[in-house]
Coordinates of C-alpha atoms in Angstrom, one line a residue:
X1 CA -16.5 35.2 15.4
X2 CA -16.8 32.2 12.7
X3 CA -15.6 28.4 14.3
X4 CA -14.2 26.3 11.9
X5 CA -17.2 23.7 10.9
X6 CA -19.2 27.6 9.8
X7 CA -15.9 28.4 8.0
X8 CA -15.7 24.8 5.9
X9 CA -20.0 24.8 5.5
X10 CA -19.5 28.2 3.9
X11 CA -16.0 26.8 1.9
X12 CA -17.8 24.5 0.5
X13 CA -21.0 26.1 0.0
X14 CA -19.2 28.7 -2.6
X15 CA -16.3 26.0 -4.3
X16 CA -19.7 24.0 -4.9
X17 CA -21.3 26.9 -6.4
X18 CA -18.1 28.2 -8.5
X19 CA -17.6 24.8 -10.0
X20 CA -21.0 23.7 -10.2
X21 CA -22.2 27.5 -12.5
X22 CA -18.5 26.0 -14.2
X23 CA -19.2 22.7 -15.0
X24 CA -23.2 24.0 -16.2
X25 CA -21.7 27.1 -18.6
X26 CA -18.9 24.3 -19.7
X27 CA -22.2 21.9 -20.5
X28 CA -24.7 24.3 -21.7
X29 CA -21.4 26.0 -24.1
X30 CA -19.8 22.6 -24.4
X31 CA -22.8 21.5 -26.6
X32 CA -22.3 24.2 -28.7
X33 CA -19.2 23.8 -29.2
X34 CA -19.5 20.2 -30.2
X35 CA -22.4 21.4 -32.4
X36 CA -19.5 24.1 -34.3
X37 CA -16.6 22.5 -34.2
X38 CA -14.8 19.7 -35.4
X39 CA -13.3 16.9 -33.7
X40 CA -9.7 17.9 -35.1
X41 CA -10.0 21.0 -33.5
X42 CA -10.5 19.9 -30.8
X43 CA -7.3 17.2 -31.0
X44 CA -5.4 20.6 -32.3
X45 CA -5.5 21.8 -28.6
X46 CA -5.7 19.0 -26.9
X47 CA -1.6 18.0 -27.8
X48 CA -0.9 21.1 -27.1
X49 CA -2.2 19.8 -23.5
X50 CA 0.5 17.6 -22.2
X51 CA 3.3 21.0 -22.9
X52 CA 0.6 24.4 -20.8
X53 CA 0.6 21.6 -18.0
X54 CA 3.8 20.4 -16.8
X55 CA 5.1 23.8 -18.1
X56 CA 2.1 24.8 -14.8
X57 CA 3.0 23.0 -13.2
X58 CA 7.4 24.7 -13.4
X59 CA 6.1 27.5 -12.7
X60 CA 4.3 27.6 -10.0
X61 CA 7.0 25.1 -8.5
X62 CA 4.4 24.0 -6.3
X63 CA 5.3 27.0 -3.9
X64 CA 1.1 27.9 -3.9
X65 CA 0.4 24.9 -1.8
X66 CA 4.0 25.5 0.2
X67 CA 2.0 29.1 1.1
X68 CA -1.6 27.3 1.9
X69 CA 0.0 24.9 4.6
X70 CA 2.3 26.9 5.9
X71 CA 1.2 28.5 9.9
X72 CA 0.9 31.8 8.6
X73 CA 2.9 33.1 6.0
X74 CA 4.0 36.5 5.5
X75 CA 4.2 38.7 2.6
X76 CA 8.0 38.1 2.4
X77 CA 6.9 34.7 1.4
X78 CA 3.9 36.2 -0.6
X79 CA 6.0 38.0 -2.3
X80 CA 9.0 36.0 -3.3
X81 CA 6.5 33.6 -5.1
X82 CA 5.1 36.3 -6.8
X83 CA 8.1 37.4 -8.2
X84 CA 9.4 33.6 -8.3
X85 CA 6.3 32.7 -10.2
X86 CA 6.6 35.3 -13.0
X87 CA 10.4 35.1 -14.0
X88 CA 9.3 31.6 -14.4
X89 CA 6.3 31.8 -16.1
X90 CA 8.9 34.7 -18.7
X91 CA 11.5 32.6 -18.4
X92 CA 9.1 29.2 -19.7
X93 CA 7.2 31.0 -22.9
X94 CA 10.6 32.1 -24.5
X95 CA 12.2 28.2 -23.5
X96 CA 8.8 26.2 -25.5
X97 CA 8.7 29.7 -27.7
X98 CA 11.7 28.5 -29.8
X99 CA 10.9 24.9 -29.2
X100 CA 7.5 25.3 -30.9
X101 CA 8.3 24.2 -34.5
X102 CA 10.3 20.7 -32.7
X103 CA 6.4 20.0 -31.4
X104 CA 5.0 21.1 -34.8
X105 CA 7.1 18.2 -36.4
X106 CA 6.7 16.0 -33.2
X107 CA 3.3 15.7 -34.2
X108 CA 4.0 16.0 -37.9
X109 CA 1.1 19.1 -38.3
X110 CA 3.1 22.5 -39.2
X111 CA 0.0 24.6 -38.0
X112 CA 0.9 23.8 -34.9
X113 CA 3.1 26.7 -34.5
X114 CA 1.8 29.8 -34.3
X115 CA -1.1 27.7 -32.2
X116 CA 1.7 27.2 -29.7
X117 CA 3.2 30.1 -29.0
X118 CA -0.1 32.1 -28.9
X119 CA -1.6 29.4 -26.4
X120 CA 1.7 29.2 -23.6
X121 CA 1.0 33.3 -23.3
X122 CA -1.3 31.4 -20.5
X123 CA 2.0 31.1 -18.7
X124 CA 3.1 34.6 -18.2
X125 CA -1.0 35.1 -17.5
X126 CA -0.9 32.8 -14.7
X127 CA 1.9 33.7 -13.4
X128 CA 0.4 37.4 -12.5
X129 CA -2.4 35.1 -10.1
X130 CA -0.9 32.7 -8.3
X131 CA 0.1 34.7 -5.0
X132 CA -3.1 35.9 -5.1
X133 CA -4.8 32.5 -5.7
X134 CA -2.6 31.0 -2.6
X135 CA -3.7 34.8 -0.4
X136 CA -7.2 34.0 -1.1
X137 CA -7.8 30.7 -0.3
X138 CA -5.1 30.2 2.7
X139 CA -7.5 33.6 4.2
X140 CA -10.7 30.7 3.1
X141 CA -11.7 33.4 0.8
X142 CA -13.6 31.3 -1.4
X143 CA -17.3 33.2 -2.6
X144 CA -14.6 35.7 -3.8
X145 CA -12.3 32.7 -5.7
X146 CA -15.8 31.9 -7.2
X147 CA -17.0 35.1 -8.3
X148 CA -13.3 34.9 -10.6
X149 CA -13.8 31.7 -11.8
X150 CA -17.2 31.9 -13.2
X151 CA -16.6 35.5 -14.6
X152 CA -13.8 34.3 -16.4
X153 CA -15.6 31.0 -17.9
X154 CA -19.0 33.1 -18.4
X155 CA -16.8 35.4 -20.4
X156 CA -13.8 33.2 -22.4
X157 CA -17.0 31.0 -23.4
X158 CA -18.9 33.9 -25.1
X159 CA -15.8 34.8 -26.5
X160 CA -15.1 31.7 -27.6
X161 CA -18.8 30.8 -28.7
X162 CA -18.7 33.9 -30.8
X163 CA -15.8 32.7 -33.0
X164 CA -17.0 29.1 -33.5
X165 CA -19.4 31.0 -34.7
X166 CA -17.2 33.1 -37.9
X167 CA -15.4 30.2 -38.4
X168 CA -12.0 29.9 -36.6
X169 CA -12.2 26.8 -35.4
X170 CA -8.8 25.8 -33.8
X171 CA -7.9 29.2 -32.8
X172 CA -11.4 30.3 -30.5
X173 CA -10.7 27.3 -28.5
X174 CA -7.3 28.7 -27.9
X175 CA -9.0 31.9 -27.2
X176 CA -11.1 30.5 -24.9
X177 CA -8.0 29.1 -22.9
X178 CA -6.7 32.6 -22.7
X179 CA -9.5 34.8 -22.5
X180 CA -9.9 32.9 -19.0
X181 CA -6.8 33.3 -17.2
X182 CA -6.8 36.8 -18.6
X183 CA -10.2 37.5 -16.5
X184 CA -9.8 35.2 -13.8
X185 CA -6.0 37.2 -13.0
X186 CA -7.1 39.9 -13.3
X187 CA -10.5 39.6 -11.5
X188 CA -8.1 37.7 -7.9
X189 CA -6.1 41.7 -8.3
X190 CA -9.4 43.1 -8.0
X191 CA -10.8 41.0 -5.1
X192 CA -7.5 40.5 -3.5
X193 CA -6.4 43.2 -1.0
X194 CA -3.1 41.8 -0.9
X195 CA -0.4 43.4 -3.3
X196 CA 3.2 42.5 -4.2
X197 CA 6.1 44.9 -4.0
X198 CA 9.4 45.8 -5.3
X199 CA 11.6 45.2 -2.8
X200 CA 11.1 41.0 -2.8
X201 CA 13.8 38.8 -1.0
X202 CA 14.2 35.5 -2.3
X203 CA 15.3 33.8 1.3
X204 CA 10.9 32.1 1.4
X205 CA 12.2 30.7 -1.7
X206 CA 15.1 28.6 -0.2
X207 CA 13.1 27.8 2.7
X208 CA 9.8 26.2 1.2
X209 CA 11.8 24.4 -1.9
X210 CA 12.1 21.1 0.0
X211 CA 9.1 20.6 0.0
X212 CA 7.6 22.3 -2.7
X213 CA 9.6 20.8 -5.0
X214 CA 8.1 17.4 -4.2
X215 CA 4.6 18.5 -4.7
X216 CA 5.4 19.9 -8.1
X217 CA 7.1 16.1 -8.7
X218 CA 3.7 14.6 -8.2
X219 CA 2.2 17.5 -9.8
X220 CA 4.2 16.6 -13.0
X221 CA 3.5 12.9 -12.4
X222 CA 0.4 13.3 -12.1
X223 CA 0.1 15.5 -15.0
X224 CA 2.0 13.3 -17.6
X225 CA -0.4 10.3 -16.5
X226 CA -3.2 11.6 -17.5
X227 CA -1.9 13.4 -20.6
X228 CA -0.1 10.8 -22.2
X229 CA -3.1 9.5 -24.2
X230 CA -3.6 13.1 -25.6
X231 CA 0.7 13.4 -26.7
X232 CA 0.5 9.4 -27.8
X233 CA -2.5 10.0 -30.4
X234 CA -1.9 13.5 -31.0
X235 CA 1.7 11.5 -32.8
X236 CA 0.9 8.3 -33.9
X237 CA -3.4 9.0 -34.7
X238 CA -3.5 12.6 -35.5
X239 CA -5.6 15.3 -34.4
X240 CA -9.4 13.6 -35.3
X241 CA -9.0 11.1 -33.2
X242 CA -6.8 13.1 -30.2
X243 CA -9.6 15.2 -30.3
X244 CA -12.5 12.3 -29.9
X245 CA -10.5 11.0 -26.8
X246 CA -10.2 14.6 -25.7
X247 CA -13.6 15.5 -25.9
X248 CA -14.7 12.2 -23.5
X249 CA -12.7 13.2 -21.6
X250 CA -13.9 16.1 -21.2
X251 CA -17.9 15.1 -20.2
X252 CA -16.1 12.6 -17.1
X253 CA -14.3 14.9 -16.2
X254 CA -17.2 17.6 -15.8
X255 CA -18.9 14.8 -13.8
X256 CA -15.4 14.4 -11.2
X257 CA -13.2 17.8 -11.5
X258 CA -17.7 19.1 -9.9
X259 CA -17.1 17.7 -6.3
X260 CA -13.3 18.1 -6.4
X261 CA -12.4 21.4 -6.8
X262 CA -14.8 22.5 -4.4
X263 CA -13.3 20.0 -1.8
X264 CA -9.6 21.0 -3.3
X265 CA -10.6 24.6 -1.8
X266 CA -11.1 24.3 1.2
X267 CA -9.5 20.6 2.2
X268 CA -5.7 21.9 2.6
X269 CA -6.8 24.9 5.2
X270 CA -8.5 22.8 6.7
X271 CA -6.2 20.0 7.9
X272 CA -3.3 22.4 8.2
X273 CA -5.7 24.4 10.9
X274 CA -6.2 21.7 12.5
X275 CA -2.6 19.7 12.8
X276 CA -2.0 19.6 16.0
X277 CA -5.5 18.4 16.9
X278 CA -5.0 14.7 15.6
X279 CA -8.5 12.6 16.0
X280 CA -9.7 16.1 15.6
X281 CA -8.3 16.5 12.1
X282 CA -8.9 12.4 11.1
X283 CA -12.4 13.4 11.6
X284 CA -13.2 16.0 9.7
X285 CA -11.4 14.5 7.0
X286 CA -13.6 11.2 7.6
X287 CA -16.7 13.2 7.0
X288 CA -15.0 14.1 3.6
X289 CA -14.0 11.3 2.4
X290 CA -17.9 10.8 3.3
X291 CA -18.9 13.4 1.7
X292 CA -16.2 12.7 -2.0
X293 CA -17.7 9.3 -2.3
X294 CA -22.1 10.4 -1.7
X295 CA -21.3 12.4 -4.3
X296 CA -19.2 10.9 -7.1
X297 CA -19.4 7.9 -7.0
X298 CA -23.5 8.4 -8.2
X299 CA -23.2 10.9 -10.8
X300 CA -20.0 9.7 -12.6
X301 CA -21.4 6.3 -12.5
X302 CA -25.3 7.4 -14.0
X303 CA -22.8 9.3 -16.3
X304 CA -21.0 6.3 -17.6
X305 CA -24.7 4.5 -17.6
X306 CA -26.3 7.4 -19.8
X307 CA -23.5 8.3 -21.9
X308 CA -23.8 7.2 -25.5
X309 CA -26.9 8.9 -26.1
X310 CA -26.1 11.7 -23.7
X311 CA -23.5 12.6 -26.2
X312 CA -25.3 11.5 -29.2
X313 CA -28.3 13.7 -28.5
X314 CA -25.6 16.9 -27.3
X315 CA -23.8 17.1 -30.2
X316 CA -24.7 14.4 -32.9
X317 CA -23.5 11.4 -34.3
X318 CA -19.8 13.3 -35.8
X319 CA -19.2 12.2 -31.9
X320 CA -20.3 8.7 -31.9
X321 CA -16.2 7.5 -31.5
X322 CA -16.2 9.4 -28.6
X323 CA -19.6 8.3 -26.9
X324 CA -18.1 4.9 -26.6
X325 CA -14.6 6.4 -24.7
X326 CA -16.6 8.4 -22.2
X327 CA -18.2 5.0 -20.1
X328 CA -14.2 3.7 -19.4
X329 CA -13.3 6.9 -18.6
X330 CA -16.5 7.7 -15.8
X331 CA -15.2 4.8 -14.0
X332 CA -12.0 5.7 -14.0
X333 CA -13.4 9.7 -12.6
X334 CA -15.5 8.6 -10.0
X335 CA -12.0 8.1 -8.4
X336 CA -9.7 11.1 -8.3
X337 CA -11.8 12.9 -5.9
X338 CA -11.3 10.5 -3.0
X339 CA -7.6 10.4 -4.9
X340 CA -7.3 14.0 -4.7
X341 CA -8.6 14.8 -1.3
X342 CA -5.8 11.3 0.1
X343 CA -3.3 14.0 -1.4
X344 CA -3.7 16.7 0.0
X345 CA -4.4 15.3 3.7
X346 CA -1.6 13.8 3.0
X347 CA 0.1 16.8 2.2
X348 CA -1.2 18.2 5.0

C-alpha cells in the first residue's frame, strides 16, 4: 500500500513529465509554426479565445472540481456530471453557432463566422471527457493522464505543422485545438475504467451546485482577466496586433503552466485527503509553496532577461513586437503558479 507521500511524489513526477513534454513539444512546434504563420493567423484564433474559455467554464460549471473535492464520490455523482456536461456543451455550441455573426461584427472580421463555428466544436468534444478526467484525477492516475496529454499534443502539433506548410493559415491552428481535445478525450476513455450509464439521476448536480457555482464564477472571472487583452486588442487594433500579444503570452505561459499544471493534478486530491489533519495539511501546503517558488521564479525571471534574443533567434524579426511584450508577461507569470496553488488550497 503506497503512502500519501509516495503517491504525491509519483503524481508530481508524472505531472512534471506530462507538462514538461507538452511544453517542450509546444516550444519545438511553436518555433516551426512561428516561422510558417503570420501574427494575423494567431490573432484570428486568439480573438475567439475569450468566448471559448468562458463557454468551457459554463459547460464544466465547476463540477469537475466538485467531484475531486468529494471525499468518496459515487458512480451516480460521475454519471450525473457526465450527462450534464454533454447537455451543457451542446446547448452552448448551438447558442454560439447562431451568435457567430455577432462575434464577427464585434471584431469587424467576417472570416470569423466560419472559423468560430469550427473552433466552438471543442465544447462538444470536451464534454465527453470531463467526468473521465475527474475520475482519473481523483484516483491519482496521473501517469495515464500524462500519456493522454502527451499523445494528444504530439498528434495535434504534427497535423498543425502539415496544414500550416500547405498554406491553411489560421485554420491549421484551429484544427490543432480541436484535434488535441478529440484525441485527449478518446484516450481518457481508453485508460479510464469508469463508464457512464443511461439511467441518470441529476440529484448530485443539485447537491454539488452551491459549491460548483462559486468555482464556476471564480473561473470565469479569472479567464476574463487572462483574455481581456485579446478581446480589446481584437476589437480596436485588429488581428495582427492581437497575434503579437497572444504570441508573447503563449511563450510566457509555457513557463508558468509547466509548474502550475504539474501541481494542479495532485494538489487538491492530496489536500482534500488531509482535511481531517489540519496541521499536516498545512505542512504539505508549505512544502508545495516552497517547491513552486523554487521552480517558477528562476524559470520566468530568467526567460524575461533573455526574452528578446530568444524570440528573434527562434522565430524571426517579424515577431519583434512580441519580444518587447514578453518580459512584462514573464514577471507577472512567475506568480501565477503560486496564485493557483493557494486558490486550490482554499477550495480544498
